[in-house]
Each structure stands twice: as C-alpha cells, then as structure tokens.
Coordinates of C-alpha atoms and ligand atoms in Angstrom, one line a residue:
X1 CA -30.0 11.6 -14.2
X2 CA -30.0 15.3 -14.0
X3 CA -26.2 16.9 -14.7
X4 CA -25.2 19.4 -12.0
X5 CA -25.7 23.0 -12.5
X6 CA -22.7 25.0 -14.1
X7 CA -20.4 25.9 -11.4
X8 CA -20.2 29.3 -10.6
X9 CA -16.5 30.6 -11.8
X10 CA -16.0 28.0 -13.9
X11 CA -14.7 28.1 -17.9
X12 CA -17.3 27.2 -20.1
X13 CA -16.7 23.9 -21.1
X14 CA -16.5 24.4 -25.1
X15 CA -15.9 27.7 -27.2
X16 CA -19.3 28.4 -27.7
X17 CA -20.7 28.0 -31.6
X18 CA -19.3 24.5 -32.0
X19 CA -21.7 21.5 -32.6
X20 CA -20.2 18.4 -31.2
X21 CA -20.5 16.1 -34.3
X22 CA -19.9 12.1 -33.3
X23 CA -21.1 10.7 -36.6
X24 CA -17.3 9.8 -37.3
X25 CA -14.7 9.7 -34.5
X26 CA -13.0 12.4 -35.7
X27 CA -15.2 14.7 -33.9
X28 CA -15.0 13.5 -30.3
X29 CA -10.8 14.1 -30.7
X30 CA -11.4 17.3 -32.4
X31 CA -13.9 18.6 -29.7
X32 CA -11.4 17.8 -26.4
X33 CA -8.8 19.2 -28.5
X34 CA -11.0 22.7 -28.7
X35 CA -11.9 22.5 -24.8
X36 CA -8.1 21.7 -23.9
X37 CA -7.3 24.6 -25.4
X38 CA -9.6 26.8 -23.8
X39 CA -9.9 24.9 -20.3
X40 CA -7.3 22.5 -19.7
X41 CA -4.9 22.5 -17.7
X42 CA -1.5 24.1 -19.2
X43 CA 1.0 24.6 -16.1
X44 CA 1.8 21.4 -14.4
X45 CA 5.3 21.6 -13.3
X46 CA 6.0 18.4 -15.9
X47 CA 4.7 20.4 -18.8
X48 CA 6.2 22.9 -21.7
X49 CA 9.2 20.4 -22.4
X50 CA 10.0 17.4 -24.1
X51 CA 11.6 15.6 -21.7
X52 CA 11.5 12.3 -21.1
X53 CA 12.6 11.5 -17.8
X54 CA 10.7 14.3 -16.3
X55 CA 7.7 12.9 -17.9
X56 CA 8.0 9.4 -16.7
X57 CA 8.8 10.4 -13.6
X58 CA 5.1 12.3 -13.3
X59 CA 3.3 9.7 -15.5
X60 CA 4.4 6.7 -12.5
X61 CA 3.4 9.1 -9.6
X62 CA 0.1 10.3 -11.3
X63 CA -0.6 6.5 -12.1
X64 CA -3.7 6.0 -9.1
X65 CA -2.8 9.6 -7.6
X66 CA -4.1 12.9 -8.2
X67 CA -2.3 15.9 -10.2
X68 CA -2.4 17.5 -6.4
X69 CA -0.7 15.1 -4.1
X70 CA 2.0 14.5 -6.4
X71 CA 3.3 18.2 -7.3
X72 CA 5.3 18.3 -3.9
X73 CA 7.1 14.6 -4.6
X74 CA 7.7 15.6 -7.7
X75 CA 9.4 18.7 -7.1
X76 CA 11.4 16.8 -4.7
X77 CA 12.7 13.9 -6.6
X78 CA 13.6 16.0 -8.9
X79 CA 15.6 18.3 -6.9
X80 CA 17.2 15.2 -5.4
X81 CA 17.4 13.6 -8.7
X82 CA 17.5 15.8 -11.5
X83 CA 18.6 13.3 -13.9
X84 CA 17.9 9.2 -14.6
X85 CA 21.4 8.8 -14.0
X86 CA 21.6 9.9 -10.7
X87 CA 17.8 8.3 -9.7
X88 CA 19.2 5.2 -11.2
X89 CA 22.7 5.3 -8.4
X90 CA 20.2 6.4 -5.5
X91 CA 20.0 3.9 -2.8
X92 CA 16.7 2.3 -3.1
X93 CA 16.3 3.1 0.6
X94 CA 16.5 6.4 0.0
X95 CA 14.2 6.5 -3.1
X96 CA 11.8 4.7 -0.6
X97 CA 12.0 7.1 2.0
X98 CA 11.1 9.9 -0.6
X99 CA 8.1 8.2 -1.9
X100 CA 6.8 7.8 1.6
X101 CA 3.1 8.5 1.5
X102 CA 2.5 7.9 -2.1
X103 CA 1.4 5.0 -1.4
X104 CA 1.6 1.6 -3.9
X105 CA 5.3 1.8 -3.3
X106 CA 5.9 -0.8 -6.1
X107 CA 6.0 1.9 -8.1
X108 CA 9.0 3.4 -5.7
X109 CA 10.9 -0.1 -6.6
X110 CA 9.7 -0.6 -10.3
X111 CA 10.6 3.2 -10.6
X112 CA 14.7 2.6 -9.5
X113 CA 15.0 -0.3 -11.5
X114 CA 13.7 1.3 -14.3
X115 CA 16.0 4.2 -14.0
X116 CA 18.7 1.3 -13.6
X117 CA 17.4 0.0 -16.7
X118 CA 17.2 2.9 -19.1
X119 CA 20.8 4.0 -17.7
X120 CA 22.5 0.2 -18.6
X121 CA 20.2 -0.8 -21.6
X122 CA 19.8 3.1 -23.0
X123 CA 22.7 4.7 -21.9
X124 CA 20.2 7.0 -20.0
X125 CA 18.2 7.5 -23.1
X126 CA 14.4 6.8 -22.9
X127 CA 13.1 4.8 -26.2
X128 CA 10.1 6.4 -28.0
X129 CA 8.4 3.4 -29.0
X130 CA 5.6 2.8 -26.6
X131 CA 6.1 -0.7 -27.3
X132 CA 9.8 -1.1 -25.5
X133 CA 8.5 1.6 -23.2
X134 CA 5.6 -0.8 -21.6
X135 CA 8.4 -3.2 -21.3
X136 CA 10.5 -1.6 -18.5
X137 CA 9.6 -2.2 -14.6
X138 CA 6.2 -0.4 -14.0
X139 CA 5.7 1.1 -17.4
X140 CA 1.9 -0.2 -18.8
X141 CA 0.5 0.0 -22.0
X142 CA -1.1 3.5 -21.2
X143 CA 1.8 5.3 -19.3
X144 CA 4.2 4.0 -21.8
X145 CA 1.5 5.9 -24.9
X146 CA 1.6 8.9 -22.2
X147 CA 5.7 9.1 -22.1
X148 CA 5.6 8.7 -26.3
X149 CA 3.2 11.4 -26.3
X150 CA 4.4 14.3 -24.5
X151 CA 7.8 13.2 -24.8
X152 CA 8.3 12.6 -28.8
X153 CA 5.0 13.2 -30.3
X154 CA 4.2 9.8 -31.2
X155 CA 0.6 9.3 -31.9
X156 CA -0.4 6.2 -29.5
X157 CA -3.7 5.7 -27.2
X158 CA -3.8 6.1 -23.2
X159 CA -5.9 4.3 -21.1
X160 CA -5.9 5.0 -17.6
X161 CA -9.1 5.4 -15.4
X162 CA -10.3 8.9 -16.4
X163 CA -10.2 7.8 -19.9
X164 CA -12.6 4.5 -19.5
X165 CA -14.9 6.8 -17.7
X166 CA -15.3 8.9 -19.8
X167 CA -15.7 6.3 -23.3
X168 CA -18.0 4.1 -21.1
X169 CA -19.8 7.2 -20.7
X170 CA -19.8 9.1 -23.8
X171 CA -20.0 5.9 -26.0
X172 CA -22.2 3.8 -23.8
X173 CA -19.5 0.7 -23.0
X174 CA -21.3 -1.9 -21.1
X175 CA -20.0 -4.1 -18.6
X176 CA -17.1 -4.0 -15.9
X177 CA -13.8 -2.4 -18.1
X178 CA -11.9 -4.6 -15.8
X179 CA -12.9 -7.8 -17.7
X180 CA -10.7 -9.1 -20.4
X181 CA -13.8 -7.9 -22.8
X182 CA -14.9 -4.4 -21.8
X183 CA -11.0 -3.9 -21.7
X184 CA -10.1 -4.7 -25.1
X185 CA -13.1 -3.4 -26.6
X186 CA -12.0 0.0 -25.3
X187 CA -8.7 0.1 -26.2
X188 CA -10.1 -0.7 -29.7
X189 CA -12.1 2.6 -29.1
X190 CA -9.2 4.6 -27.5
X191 CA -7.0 3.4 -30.6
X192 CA -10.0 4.6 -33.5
X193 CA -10.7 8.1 -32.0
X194 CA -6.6 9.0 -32.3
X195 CA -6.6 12.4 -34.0
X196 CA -3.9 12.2 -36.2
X197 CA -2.6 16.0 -35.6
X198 CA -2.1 17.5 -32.2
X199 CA -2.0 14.1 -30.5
X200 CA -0.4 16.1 -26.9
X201 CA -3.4 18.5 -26.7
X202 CA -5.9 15.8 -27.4
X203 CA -4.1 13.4 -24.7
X204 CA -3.6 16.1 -22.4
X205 CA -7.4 17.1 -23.1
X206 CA -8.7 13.8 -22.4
X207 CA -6.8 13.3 -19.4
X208 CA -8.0 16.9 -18.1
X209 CA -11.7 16.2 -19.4
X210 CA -11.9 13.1 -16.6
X211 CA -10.2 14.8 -14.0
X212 CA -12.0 17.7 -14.1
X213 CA -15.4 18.0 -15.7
X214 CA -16.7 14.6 -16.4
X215 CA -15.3 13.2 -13.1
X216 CA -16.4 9.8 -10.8
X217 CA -18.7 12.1 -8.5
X218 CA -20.8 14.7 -9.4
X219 CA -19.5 15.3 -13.4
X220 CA -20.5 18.7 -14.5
X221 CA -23.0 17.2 -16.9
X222 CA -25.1 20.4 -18.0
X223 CA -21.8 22.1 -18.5
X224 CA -20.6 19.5 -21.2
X225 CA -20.2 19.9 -24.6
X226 CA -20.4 16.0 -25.4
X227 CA -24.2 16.1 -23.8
X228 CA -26.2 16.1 -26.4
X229 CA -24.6 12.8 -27.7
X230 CA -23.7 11.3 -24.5
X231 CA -24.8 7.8 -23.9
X232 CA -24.6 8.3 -20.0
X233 CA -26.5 11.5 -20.5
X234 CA -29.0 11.0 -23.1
X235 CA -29.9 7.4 -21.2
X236 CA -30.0 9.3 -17.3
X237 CA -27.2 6.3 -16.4
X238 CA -24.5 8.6 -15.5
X239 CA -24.5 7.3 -12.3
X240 CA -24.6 3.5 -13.3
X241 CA -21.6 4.1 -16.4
X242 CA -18.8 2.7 -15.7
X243 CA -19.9 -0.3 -14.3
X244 CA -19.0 -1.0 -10.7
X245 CA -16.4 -3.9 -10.2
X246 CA -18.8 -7.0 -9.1
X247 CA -18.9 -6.6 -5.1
X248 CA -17.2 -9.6 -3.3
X249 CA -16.1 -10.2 -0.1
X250 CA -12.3 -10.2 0.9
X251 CA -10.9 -12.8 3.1
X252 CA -9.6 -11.3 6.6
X253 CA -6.0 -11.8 7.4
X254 CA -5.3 -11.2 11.3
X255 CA -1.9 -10.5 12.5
X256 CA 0.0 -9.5 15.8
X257 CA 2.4 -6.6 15.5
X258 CA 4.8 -5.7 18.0
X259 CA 6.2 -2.0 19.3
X260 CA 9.0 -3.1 20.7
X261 CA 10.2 0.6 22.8
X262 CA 13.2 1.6 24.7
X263 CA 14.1 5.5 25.6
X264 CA 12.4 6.6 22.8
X265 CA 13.5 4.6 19.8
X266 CA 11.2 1.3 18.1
X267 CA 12.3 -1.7 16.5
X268 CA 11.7 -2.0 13.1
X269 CA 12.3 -5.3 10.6
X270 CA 13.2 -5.0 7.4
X271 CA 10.4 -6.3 4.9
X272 CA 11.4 -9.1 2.7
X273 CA 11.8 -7.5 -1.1
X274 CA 8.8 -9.1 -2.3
X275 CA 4.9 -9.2 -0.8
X276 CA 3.2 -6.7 0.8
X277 CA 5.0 -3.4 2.2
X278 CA 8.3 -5.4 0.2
X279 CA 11.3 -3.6 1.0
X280 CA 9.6 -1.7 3.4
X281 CA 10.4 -1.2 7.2
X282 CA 7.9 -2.5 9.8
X283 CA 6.6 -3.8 12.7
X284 CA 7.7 -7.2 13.9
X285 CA 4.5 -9.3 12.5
X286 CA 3.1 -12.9 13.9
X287 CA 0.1 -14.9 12.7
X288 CA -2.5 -14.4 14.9
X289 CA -2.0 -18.0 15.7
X290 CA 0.9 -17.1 17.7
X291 CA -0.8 -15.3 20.3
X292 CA 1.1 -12.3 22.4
X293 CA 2.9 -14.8 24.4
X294 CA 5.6 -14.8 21.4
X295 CA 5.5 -10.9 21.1
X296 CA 6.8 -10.8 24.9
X297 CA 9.7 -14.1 24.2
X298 CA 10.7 -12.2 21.2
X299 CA 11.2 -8.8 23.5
X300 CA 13.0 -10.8 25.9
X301 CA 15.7 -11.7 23.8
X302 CA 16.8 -8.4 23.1
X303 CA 16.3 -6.6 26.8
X304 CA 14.7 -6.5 30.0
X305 CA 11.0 -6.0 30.0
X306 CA 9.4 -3.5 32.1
X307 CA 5.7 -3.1 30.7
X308 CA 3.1 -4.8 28.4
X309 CA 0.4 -2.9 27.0
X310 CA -2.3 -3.9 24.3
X311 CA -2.7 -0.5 21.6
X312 CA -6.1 -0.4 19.9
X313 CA -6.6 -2.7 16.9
X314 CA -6.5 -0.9 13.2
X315 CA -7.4 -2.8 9.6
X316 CA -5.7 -2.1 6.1
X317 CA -7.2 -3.0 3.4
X318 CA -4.8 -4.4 0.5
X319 CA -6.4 -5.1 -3.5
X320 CA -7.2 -9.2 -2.1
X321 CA -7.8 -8.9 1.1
X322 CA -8.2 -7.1 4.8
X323 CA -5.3 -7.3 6.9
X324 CA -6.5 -7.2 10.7
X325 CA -3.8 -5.7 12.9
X326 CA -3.8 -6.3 16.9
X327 CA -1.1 -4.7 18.1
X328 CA 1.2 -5.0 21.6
X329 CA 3.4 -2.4 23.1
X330 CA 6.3 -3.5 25.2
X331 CA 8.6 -1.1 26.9
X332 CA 11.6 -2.5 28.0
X333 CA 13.6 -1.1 31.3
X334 CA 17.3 -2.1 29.3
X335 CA 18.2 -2.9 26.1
X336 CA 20.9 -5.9 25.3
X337 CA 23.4 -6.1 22.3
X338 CA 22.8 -3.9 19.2
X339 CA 20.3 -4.4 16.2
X340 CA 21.2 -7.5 14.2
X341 CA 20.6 -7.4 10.4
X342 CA 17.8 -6.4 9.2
X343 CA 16.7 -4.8 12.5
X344 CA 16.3 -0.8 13.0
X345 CA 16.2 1.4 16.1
X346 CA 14.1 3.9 15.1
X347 CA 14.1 7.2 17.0
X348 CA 10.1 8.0 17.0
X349 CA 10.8 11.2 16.3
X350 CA 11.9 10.2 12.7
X351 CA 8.8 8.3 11.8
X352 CA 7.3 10.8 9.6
X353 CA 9.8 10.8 7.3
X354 CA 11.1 7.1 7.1
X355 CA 10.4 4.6 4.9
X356 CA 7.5 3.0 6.7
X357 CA 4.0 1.5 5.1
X358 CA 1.7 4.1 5.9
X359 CA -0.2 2.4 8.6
X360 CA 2.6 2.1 10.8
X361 CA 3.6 5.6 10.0
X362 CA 0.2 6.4 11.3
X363 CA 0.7 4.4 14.6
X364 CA 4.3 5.2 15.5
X365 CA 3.7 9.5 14.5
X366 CA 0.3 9.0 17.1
X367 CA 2.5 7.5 19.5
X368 CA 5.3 9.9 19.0
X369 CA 2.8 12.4 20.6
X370 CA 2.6 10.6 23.8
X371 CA 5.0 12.0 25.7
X372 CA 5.7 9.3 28.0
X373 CA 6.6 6.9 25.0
X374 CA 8.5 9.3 23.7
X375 CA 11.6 9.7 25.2
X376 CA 10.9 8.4 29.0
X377 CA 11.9 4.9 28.3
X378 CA 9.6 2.7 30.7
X379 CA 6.0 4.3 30.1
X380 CA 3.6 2.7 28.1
X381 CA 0.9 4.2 25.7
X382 CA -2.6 4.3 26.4
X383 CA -4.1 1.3 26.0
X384 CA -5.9 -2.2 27.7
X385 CA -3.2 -3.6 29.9
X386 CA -2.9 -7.2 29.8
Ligands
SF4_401 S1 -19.3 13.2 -21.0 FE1 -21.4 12.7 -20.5 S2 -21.3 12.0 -18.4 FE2 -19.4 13.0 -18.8 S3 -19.7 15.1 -18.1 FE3 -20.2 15.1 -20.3 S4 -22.4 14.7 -20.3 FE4 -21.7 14.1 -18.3

C-alpha cells in the first residue's frame, strides 16, 4: 500500500539527517525520542509536572478516549476535585454525573474507589511501583507503567492500543494482539525496546507517534521516518497490520423500556451496582417477554394514566452483545405518593447533565425538545399509538 502524501502544514516527521537504524532496538526508542522532541505533543493540560494524581486522573480518561474529548472533563474534575482526598470523599453520584458522556463509566466507579483506596491504604500517596499501581480498581498493566513514567521516572513499558499498532506495524506482529499469544509476545517487545535514559519523552513519543502520524486510518506513511524498515510499509500490509479481531456475530438482547411522564418530570430507576449502566440511572427495563401490557400495570401503580404512546425503537451495542430497545411512553393525568427508593423524578430539563447511560440521555434530551412532553403534563411524544 501506497502511504498518504505529506500533509500540507505538517512538522516533518524526523529532524532530517538521521538514518533510522533497527539493527538493535535501541534505535527504534532513540528515533521516537528525536521526533517527540521535534513533533510531539508538549502542552496537554496533565503535562510539565510530576504529579501523580493529576496523571492518573488523565491516564483513566484517556484509556479508550481521545486526548480531545477528555481535556474538558479533566479540567473539570479537577476543579471539582483538586486533590485524591477530596475525589476520594465525593459522592459517587456526583463523580457519576461528572463523567457523563465519557462513556465505559466503570472507569467513573473503579476511579472513586481508587481514590478511596490510595487515600486509606497510601495516606493519599500514589505508589511508584507499577506493580502495586496495576493493583488498584481500574489501574492495568499499561496505565499503571504510564502513571510510573511521567509521575516518578521509572523506566516500565505501556501498552495501550496506539502502541500495538504501531509494533504490529513497524515490527511485523502477526495475528490478533487480543489473543493470549500476540499479547505476550508484544509486551516482550514493548519491554526490550525500553530506552534506558529519557524513558518520559520516549513514552510520551510513542504514545504521540500512534495518535498522530502512524494512526488506524490513513497513517501518514510517506511522512515516516520508520519507512524504510517498516514491516507494514516495506510488505504494502498497512492496511491488513494489526490484525482485525475475528468477526462474530453478537447475540441480540431485546428489552422494553418505559417513559413513565408527568408535568414534565420522568421516572428514573436506579441501576443495580453491578452489570451493565451499574450504578447508573435509567429507564424502567422489562424482558421483551413481558410485553407492554406490564409497562402500563407498572404506570398504574404510581398514577392515573392518561396516554400510551409507542417511541421509535434504538439498539446499543455493549462488548458481548446488542441490546434492542422498544420503548413505551406513558403520560399520566395525576401522579400518586412520592418516589420510593431507588426511584427519581427527573425534571427533563436536567437530563443533559445527569448521570444517565448515554442512550437514554439521547432519548430523554430528544424528548425534552418536544414541547408538549415537556412541561404540559398529558401530551405524548410523536410516535405509533397503540
Ligand atoms: S510506522 Fe509504518 S505504518 Fe506506521 S506510519 Fe510509519 S511507515 Fe506507516
């Protein structure tokens, strides 16, 4: 495969008069050193100090989110939370509603207890040893080396997704790197091309390298100074390296969700802790087996129904499988009792920022901008009427 053309504006991608040299690993650390230098990226809010809680905190939100999305979340957990200490004696519902559209808000859970953690096992302390680091909630083997790195200097090996593209690439790896093989063979690789001087530029380099020149789409091939030694390159299997995961088809799960509404305010159910959206505030959920009929008995208990409406369908897809979602709208004319535990009335105008999974965000927002459901009480949203 043909690399792109250089783009225009862009920083060379190597000091020019340096010969990439792969015959020992030493040169592949000591070239993305060079190019960090010159074209990496040096002013992300969490860099220029050593400090470990800041770190962390950006190594869990960057983990399966880009450098871009997380700067705002950042800034404002740490504005909200300027130290472990005072994450760690948040409300978990509030560190929820501040993750909200992060997504993968295990990491919102695993984040507060490890906060918890490094306050009552640390005294508020983060260890340096990436081995008691991968130990804490939501701290893997590579975010653990990352936190080490740029906190302490240690000299330890990351391995997140940038950095198997870019070994299976330059290196040629074979196979799937989520198999138990391709995975430990490149560890092995990320451990024996460890500089051992500047191990922050070189991390930092790497990290930049995959994120921004030799990226999943359209890598900036003929502006790379690994091409002449490139596997992917030299072999036109650019494309092809890293392997896909095997394709497979995921089971379908189909559920019935409710939108229970009166004068502007939805019910809500609190998630249990653990399985999907755990923790999370949602819809009330049936089996599809359960048909509508319980949708409308389940309204009935808690007011008097005026309207039944059936919203259009949405899927999610979740790592196993596809959750199908029909979903019924009930208004009711009067509303009996108040919420029992565990329940929420939730004023739709507050859906954007609550602690919702981000599919019903999506819903209730879109229905917050139908006037008649918002607000009026007895109208109900577009949709095929029973
Ligand atoms: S490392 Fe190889 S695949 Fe990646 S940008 Fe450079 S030449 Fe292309």
């Amino acid at each position: 495969m043909n690399g792109p053309p250089p783009q225009s504006g862009a920083k060379a991608a190597h000091p020019p008069g340096r010969e990439l040299d792969l015959q020992d690993n030493r040169g592949f650390a000591r070239h993305i050193i060079a190019w960090h230098k010159h074209a990496g990226r040096h002013d992300l809010p969490w860099q220029g100090r050593r400090e470990a809680y800041r770190i962390w905190l950006s190594e869990i939100m960057l983990q399966q989110t880009q450098v871009a999305a997380v700067k705002g979340y950042y800034a404002r957990f740490l504005a909200a939370y300027p130290t472990v200490e005072a994450l760690a004696a948040a409300p978990e519902e509030r560190v929820l509603e501040l993750w909200s559209g992060l997504g993968y808000y295990s990491r919102a859970r695993n984040l507060h207890a490890c906060a918890r953690q490094i306050v009552q096992q640390y005294q508020g302390v983060f260890p340096t040893d990436p081995k008691r680091l991968a130990e804490l909630p939501g701290v893997g083997r590579s975010t653990a080396a990352a936190v080490a790195v740029f906190s302490a200097g240690v000299r330890a090996a990351i391995l997140d997704g940038n950095v198997k593209r870019v070994l299976c690439r330059v290196f040629g790896v074979e196979g799937y790197p989520g198999t138990r093989a391709v995975h430990d063979r490149l560890w092995s690789l990320a451990e024996e091309l460890l500089p051992h001087n500047e191990i922050e530029a070189y991390t930092q380099g790497l990290m930049d390298f995959g994120a921004t020149l030799c990226t999943p789409r359209k890598p900036r091939c003929a502006d790379c100074f690994f091409k002449t030694r490139c596997v992917a390159w030299r072999d036109q299997r650019v494309a092809e390296l890293p392997f896909k995961k095997p394709s497979r088809t995921y089971p379908e799960r189909r559920v019935w969700m409710l939108v229970l509404h009166h004068a502007g305010e939805v019910l809500l159910l609190r998630r249990p802790a653990r399985g999907i959206w755990g923790g999370l505030w949602s819809l009330p959920e049936w089996p599809e087996e359960a048909t509508s009929a319980a949708a409308v008995s389940f309204a009935a208990l808690r007011g008097q129904v005026a309207t039944v409406a059936r919203l259009a369908p949405f899927n999610h897809g979740f790592t196993h499988y596809r959750l199908a979602v029909e979903v019924v709208a009930i208004d009711l004319a009067s509303r009996d009792g108040t919420a029992q535990p565990g329940e929420l009335w939730l004023d739709l105008g507050d859906a954007r920022g609550a602690a919702l999974p981000a599919p019903i965000k999506r819903l209730l927002v879109a229905l917050c901008s139908v006037s008649p459901l918002h607000g009026a009480g007895t109208a109900a949203p577009q949709g095929e009427r029973f």
